[in-house]
Amino acid sequence: MSSSPRFDRGHTDDLMAFLMAAPSPYHAVAAAAARLEKAGFRQVEETAAWDGTAGGKYVLRGGAIVAWYVPEGAGAHTPFRIVGAHTDSPNLRVKPLPDTGAYGWRQIAVEVYGGTLLNTWLDRDLGLAGRISLRDGTDRLVSVDRPLLRVPQLAVHLDRSANSDGLKLDRQKHMQPIWGLGDVEEGDLIRFVAEEAGVDAEDITGWDLMPHPVEPPSYLGRDRELVAGPRMDNLLSVHAATAALAAVAGQPDAELPYIPVMAAFDHEENGSQSDTGADGPMLGTVLERSVFARGGGYEDRARAFAGTVCLSSDTGHAIHPNYAERHDPTHHPVVNGGPILKVNVNMRYATDGSGRSVFAAACEKAGVPWQTFVSNNAMPCGTTIGPITAARHGIRTVDIGVAILSMHSARELCGADDPYLLANALVAFLAG
């Protein structure tokens, strides 16, 4: 029997606000934490001793967040229900020596992060966001959310083959943004960032900064049935997981047979191998400490993990009307068709038949339609944090998500209904 949906189009409106508030992974976890705080969650420090009291808690580390809700009466061996996602998106990242330029143009030296579609960053108004590390050991978020940078494309008059032979971009030479005129001055960018953040430039000893498009998300289409915006891969899932966890924490504890968890990692777009990535120890450490804080031991930990299920929620590919031949001929996920189950028998996705049944049950309970994605056999399949989570922690994992177009573009496209359909399915899954 399906339950009444908790979220509607208002959830999509809130997603658009979340995307604007999260121009970097560090801002994304801060925005998620603020929403959880309003729902009664409290932050716990990794360096402090943890207690086993009931309630909502979360841990922040860099661009990652793990949050969980312990119902009253939960045992040390109570299994977890986890929604996994990632906070990073393919983009450009500022280099350690950022000040560069030539011929009277002042530019910023950047690296290409992840598998971004380079051409989508051309001729686009860009701001600058991220975190700065100060001499006293603290970090501070900074966001310049106005047109500051631009990667100018070469005029067609100087590249007559751009339309006929395809645009060819050199990642080193052609992707350095301009941000002004004049001579290059060492330390200029960090002095500017310091002024924006209200600190002394001499106190900034490190930074993790990245350009971001300043154009806000918007509804699109004749009937406003689409949403265009940045960083949907994968802040759409981070936002849905945060909303779902907060909603589940607000229902009676007696109705929760599991401990619901939201885990949003950094560095998925370049392999997840970091202390804040899914291939690091963060999730396992948090889950184990939760078990031990409730008086459990190794046996309780093993029992809890054996009964745990994770939904790895990431975006997937909707059928593209201009490139239908690139898709599997019998699997055509459409936007606004509900979340997708992602399957690959070579374990690029972690889904199997047993996992499919868990996802199907959650969607049925929520009254949400769902679809299946499989890659064309003639093309390589992408991957997610799903197989990493399954292998690293021995947790049954299912890969799901929302079907979008323009994945890894600076501006992606999804259906306006799919974000809240996903969130409703996640509520049903986390609540068991």
PDB file of N, CA, C and O in Angstrom, residues 234-275:
ATOM      1  N   ASN A 234      26.036  16.007  -8.297  1.00  0.00           N
ATOM      2  CA  ASN A 234      24.988  15.177  -7.760  1.00  0.00           C
ATOM      3  C   ASN A 234      24.307  15.861  -6.566  1.00  0.00           C
ATOM      4  O   ASN A 234      23.859  15.211  -5.644  1.00  0.00           O
ATOM      5  N   LEU A 235      24.214  17.195  -6.610  1.00  0.00           N
ATOM      6  CA  LEU A 235      23.546  17.887  -5.509  1.00  0.00           C
ATOM      7  C   LEU A 235      22.053  17.618  -5.487  1.00  0.00           C
ATOM      8  O   LEU A 235      21.406  17.776  -4.441  1.00  0.00           O
ATOM      9  N   LEU A 236      21.483  17.191  -6.621  1.00  0.00           N
ATOM     10  CA  LEU A 236      20.083  16.803  -6.637  1.00  0.00           C
ATOM     11  C   LEU A 236      19.853  15.680  -5.628  1.00  0.00           C
ATOM     12  O   LEU A 236      18.887  15.702  -4.854  1.00  0.00           O
ATOM     13  N   SER A 237      20.762  14.697  -5.606  1.00  0.00           N
ATOM     14  CA  SER A 237      20.625  13.578  -4.668  1.00  0.00           C
ATOM     15  C   SER A 237      20.965  13.987  -3.243  1.00  0.00           C
ATOM     16  O   SER A 237      20.338  13.510  -2.285  1.00  0.00           O
ATOM     17  N   VAL A 238      21.970  14.846  -3.070  1.00  0.00           N
ATOM     18  CA  VAL A 238      22.314  15.324  -1.724  1.00  0.00           C
ATOM     19  C   VAL A 238      21.118  16.038  -1.104  1.00  0.00           C
ATOM     20  O   VAL A 238      20.769  15.817   0.065  1.00  0.00           O
ATOM     21  N   HIS A 239      20.486  16.895  -1.882  1.00  0.00           N
ATOM     22  CA  HIS A 239      19.327  17.634  -1.397  1.00  0.00           C
ATOM     23  C   HIS A 239      18.172  16.695  -1.066  1.00  0.00           C
ATOM     24  O   HIS A 239      17.535  16.819   0.003  1.00  0.00           O
ATOM     25  N   ALA A 240      17.895  15.725  -1.932  1.00  0.00           N
ATOM     26  CA  ALA A 240      16.802  14.786  -1.690  1.00  0.00           C
ATOM     27  C   ALA A 240      17.069  13.932  -0.454  1.00  0.00           C
ATOM     28  O   ALA A 240      16.163  13.684   0.354  1.00  0.00           O
ATOM     29  N   ALA A 241      18.317  13.478  -0.287  1.00  0.00           N
ATOM     30  CA  ALA A 241      18.657  12.658   0.864  1.00  0.00           C
ATOM     31  C   ALA A 241      18.538  13.444   2.166  1.00  0.00           C
ATOM     32  O   ALA A 241      18.063  12.920   3.183  1.00  0.00           O
ATOM     33  N   THR A 242      18.961  14.706   2.146  1.00  0.00           N
ATOM     34  CA  THR A 242      18.851  15.555   3.328  1.00  0.00           C
ATOM     35  C   THR A 242      17.390  15.763   3.713  1.00  0.00           C
ATOM     36  O   THR A 242      17.010  15.635   4.887  1.00  0.00           O
ATOM     37  N   ALA A 243      16.569  16.066   2.730  1.00  0.00           N
ATOM     38  CA  ALA A 243      15.147  16.289   2.992  1.00  0.00           C
ATOM     39  C   ALA A 243      14.480  15.016   3.502  1.00  0.00           C
ATOM     40  O   ALA A 243      13.649  15.048   4.425  1.00  0.00           O
ATOM     41  N   ALA A 244      14.835  13.876   2.903  1.00  0.00           N
ATOM     42  CA  ALA A 244      14.236  12.603   3.311  1.00  0.00           C
ATOM     43  C   ALA A 244      14.638  12.232   4.728  1.00  0.00           C
ATOM     44  O   ALA A 244      13.802  11.783   5.527  1.00  0.00           O
ATOM     45  N   LEU A 245      15.914  12.404   5.080  1.00  0.00           N
ATOM     46  CA  LEU A 245      16.364  12.074   6.432  1.00  0.00           C
ATOM     47  C   LEU A 245      15.670  12.957   7.464  1.00  0.00           C
ATOM     48  O   LEU A 245      15.234  12.471   8.522  1.00  0.00           O
ATOM     49  N   ALA A 246      15.555  14.246   7.181  1.00  0.00           N
ATOM     50  CA  ALA A 246      14.876  15.155   8.105  1.00  0.00           C
ATOM     51  C   ALA A 246      13.411  14.750   8.282  1.00  0.00           C
ATOM     52  O   ALA A 246      12.865  14.805   9.396  1.00  0.00           O
ATOM     53  N   ALA A 247      12.772  14.327   7.185  1.00  0.00           N
ATOM     54  CA  ALA A 247      11.362  13.927   7.269  1.00  0.00           C
ATOM     55  C   ALA A 247      11.198  12.653   8.087  1.00  0.00           C
ATOM     56  O   ALA A 247      10.280  12.547   8.922  1.00  0.00           O
ATOM     57  N   VAL A 248      12.084  11.689   7.879  1.00  0.00           N
ATOM     58  CA  VAL A 248      11.985  10.428   8.613  1.00  0.00           C
ATOM     59  C   VAL A 248      12.245  10.654  10.101  1.00  0.00           C
ATOM     60  O   VAL A 248      11.603  10.048  10.964  1.00  0.00           O
ATOM     61  N   ALA A 249      13.190  11.547  10.423  1.00  0.00           N
ATOM     62  CA  ALA A 249      13.485  11.837  11.828  1.00  0.00           C
ATOM     63  C   ALA A 249      12.310  12.499  12.527  1.00  0.00           C
ATOM     64  O   ALA A 249      12.246  12.504  13.765  1.00  0.00           O
ATOM     65  N   GLY A 250      11.371  13.029  11.775  1.00  0.00           N
ATOM     66  CA  GLY A 250      10.229  13.704  12.360  1.00  0.00           C
ATOM     67  C   GLY A 250       9.039  12.807  12.624  1.00  0.00           C
ATOM     68  O   GLY A 250       8.029  13.270  13.143  1.00  0.00           O
ATOM     69  N   GLN A 251       9.135  11.514  12.273  1.00  0.00           N
ATOM     70  CA  GLN A 251       8.020  10.616  12.534  1.00  0.00           C
ATOM     71  C   GLN A 251       8.280   9.821  13.816  1.00  0.00           C
ATOM     72  O   GLN A 251       9.405   9.785  14.314  1.00  0.00           O
ATOM     73  N   PRO A 252       7.247   9.176  14.369  1.00  0.00           N
ATOM     74  CA  PRO A 252       7.421   8.471  15.649  1.00  0.00           C
ATOM     75  C   PRO A 252       8.510   7.411  15.591  1.00  0.00           C
ATOM     76  O   PRO A 252       8.599   6.636  14.627  1.00  0.00           O
ATOM     77  N   ASP A 253       9.341   7.359  16.631  1.00  0.00           N
ATOM     78  CA  ASP A 253      10.449   6.413  16.659  1.00  0.00           C
ATOM     79  C   ASP A 253       9.990   4.967  16.562  1.00  0.00           C
ATOM     80  O   ASP A 253      10.698   4.113  16.024  1.00  0.00           O
ATOM     81  N   ALA A 254       8.813   4.673  17.082  1.00  0.00           N
ATOM     82  CA  ALA A 254       8.320   3.295  17.070  1.00  0.00           C
ATOM     83  C   ALA A 254       8.121   2.768  15.657  1.00  0.00           C
ATOM     84  O   ALA A 254       8.059   1.550  15.439  1.00  0.00           O
ATOM     85  N   GLU A 255       8.015   3.682  14.681  1.00  0.00           N
ATOM     86  CA  GLU A 255       7.797   3.271  13.295  1.00  0.00           C
ATOM     87  C   GLU A 255       9.099   3.030  12.538  1.00  0.00           C
ATOM     88  O   GLU A 255       9.070   2.701  11.355  1.00  0.00           O
ATOM     89  N   LEU A 256      10.255   3.203  13.212  1.00  0.00           N
ATOM     90  CA  LEU A 256      11.543   3.095  12.531  1.00  0.00           C
ATOM     91  C   LEU A 256      12.269   1.818  12.945  1.00  0.00           C
ATOM     92  O   LEU A 256      12.858   1.747  14.029  1.00  0.00           O
ATOM     93  N   PRO A 257      12.264   0.794  12.094  1.00  0.00           N
ATOM     94  CA  PRO A 257      12.970  -0.450  12.425  1.00  0.00           C
ATOM     95  C   PRO A 257      14.462  -0.386  12.122  1.00  0.00           C
ATOM     96  O   PRO A 257      15.207  -1.292  12.478  1.00  0.00           O
ATOM     97  N   TYR A 258      14.896   0.686  11.426  1.00  0.00           N
ATOM     98  CA  TYR A 258      16.294   0.855  11.054  1.00  0.00           C
ATOM     99  C   TYR A 258      16.807   2.203  11.575  1.00  0.00           C
ATOM    100  O   TYR A 258      16.028   3.059  11.995  1.00  0.00           O
ATOM    101  N   ILE A 259      18.117   2.378  11.506  1.00  0.00           N
ATOM    102  CA  ILE A 259      18.733   3.672  11.769  1.00  0.00           C
ATOM    103  C   ILE A 259      18.970   4.340  10.421  1.00  0.00           C
ATOM    104  O   ILE A 259      19.824   3.883   9.645  1.00  0.00           O
ATOM    105  N   PRO A 260      18.218   5.397  10.077  1.00  0.00           N
ATOM    106  CA  PRO A 260      18.389   6.046   8.769  1.00  0.00           C
ATOM    107  C   PRO A 260      19.647   6.895   8.734  1.00  0.00           C
ATOM    108  O   PRO A 260      19.978   7.586   9.714  1.00  0.00           O
ATOM    109  N   VAL A 261      20.347   6.853   7.597  1.00  0.00           N
ATOM    110  CA  VAL A 261      21.635   7.521   7.434  1.00  0.00           C
ATOM    111  C   VAL A 261      21.675   8.228   6.089  1.00  0.00           C
ATOM    112  O   VAL A 261      21.167   7.709   5.084  1.00  0.00           O
ATOM    113  N   MET A 262      22.288   9.392   6.065  1.00  0.00           N
ATOM    114  CA  MET A 262      22.605  10.088   4.819  1.00  0.00           C
ATOM    115  C   MET A 262      24.114  10.306   4.779  1.00  0.00           C
ATOM    116  O   MET A 262      24.686  10.856   5.713  1.00  0.00           O
ATOM    117  N   ALA A 263      24.764   9.848   3.696  1.00  0.00           N
ATOM    118  CA  ALA A 263      26.212  10.002   3.546  1.00  0.00           C
ATOM    119  C   ALA A 263      26.492  10.664   2.204  1.00  0.00           C
ATOM    120  O   ALA A 263      26.206  10.085   1.154  1.00  0.00           O
ATOM    121  N   ALA A 264      27.031  11.880   2.237  1.00  0.00           N
ATOM    122  CA  ALA A 264      27.365  12.620   1.015  1.00  0.00           C
ATOM    123  C   ALA A 264      28.872  12.836   0.991  1.00  0.00           C
ATOM    124  O   ALA A 264      29.416  13.526   1.854  1.00  0.00           O
ATOM    125  N   PHE A 265      29.542  12.230   0.008  1.00  0.00           N
ATOM    126  CA  PHE A 265      30.995  12.216  -0.061  1.00  0.00           C
ATOM    127  C   PHE A 265      31.521  13.224  -1.084  1.00  0.00           C
ATOM    128  O   PHE A 265      30.816  13.639  -2.000  1.00  0.00           O
ATOM    129  N   ASP A 266      32.783  13.557  -0.939  1.00  0.00           N
ATOM    130  CA  ASP A 266      33.496  14.373  -1.925  1.00  0.00           C
ATOM    131  C   ASP A 266      34.286  13.443  -2.861  1.00  0.00           C
ATOM    132  O   ASP A 266      34.408  12.246  -2.623  1.00  0.00           O
ATOM    133  N   HIS A 267      34.795  14.003  -3.936  1.00  0.00           N
ATOM    134  CA  HIS A 267      35.780  13.381  -4.825  1.00  0.00           C
ATOM    135  C   HIS A 267      35.277  12.159  -5.597  1.00  0.00           C
ATOM    136  O   HIS A 267      36.087  11.356  -6.068  1.00  0.00           O
ATOM    137  N   GLU A 268      33.959  12.033  -5.763  1.00  0.00           N
ATOM    138  CA  GLU A 268      33.452  10.938  -6.596  1.00  0.00           C
ATOM    139  C   GLU A 268      33.884  11.091  -8.042  1.00  0.00           C
ATOM    140  O   GLU A 268      34.134  10.090  -8.740  1.00  0.00           O
ATOM    141  N   GLU A 269      33.960  12.328  -8.499  1.00  0.00           N
ATOM    142  CA  GLU A 269      34.242  12.559  -9.912  1.00  0.00           C
ATOM    143  C   GLU A 269      35.686  12.234 -10.302  1.00  0.00           C
ATOM    144  O   GLU A 269      36.014  12.238 -11.481  1.00  0.00           O
ATOM    145  N   ASN A 270      36.552  11.971  -9.327  1.00  0.00           N
ATOM    146  CA  ASN A 270      37.911  11.566  -9.688  1.00  0.00           C
ATOM    147  C   ASN A 270      38.354  10.308  -8.951  1.00  0.00           C
ATOM    148  O   ASN A 270      39.539  10.099  -8.725  1.00  0.00           O
ATOM    149  N   GLY A 271      37.386   9.460  -8.584  1.00  0.00           N
ATOM    150  CA  GLY A 271      37.741   8.149  -8.081  1.00  0.00           C
ATOM    151  C   GLY A 271      37.443   7.857  -6.628  1.00  0.00           C
ATOM    152  O   GLY A 271      37.605   6.720  -6.180  1.00  0.00           O
ATOM    153  N   SER A 272      37.051   8.859  -5.844  1.00  0.00           N
ATOM    154  CA  SER A 272      36.613   8.668  -4.455  1.00  0.00           C
ATOM    155  C   SER A 272      37.729   8.302  -3.485  1.00  0.00           C
ATOM    156  O   SER A 272      37.461   7.966  -2.334  1.00  0.00           O
ATOM    157  N   GLN A 273      38.983   8.362  -3.915  1.00  0.00           N
ATOM    158  CA  GLN A 273      40.075   7.946  -3.037  1.00  0.00           C
ATOM    159  C   GLN A 273      40.648   9.143  -2.278  1.00  0.00           C
ATOM    160  O   GLN A 273      41.616   9.773  -2.694  1.00  0.00           O
ATOM    161  N   SER A 274      40.016   9.439  -1.163  1.00  0.00           N
ATOM    162  CA  SER A 274      40.464  10.511  -0.268  1.00  0.00           C
ATOM    163  C   SER A 274      39.848  10.260   1.094  1.00  0.00           C
ATOM    164  O   SER A 274      39.006   9.369   1.257  1.00  0.00           O
ATOM    165  N   ASP A 275      40.226  11.046   2.071  1.00  0.00           N
ATOM    166  CA  ASP A 275      39.654  10.856   3.408  1.00  0.00           C
ATOM    167  C   ASP A 275      38.209  11.315   3.481  1.00  0.00           C
ATOM    168  O   ASP A 275      37.510  11.012   4.455  1.00  0.00           O
TER     169      ASP A 275
END
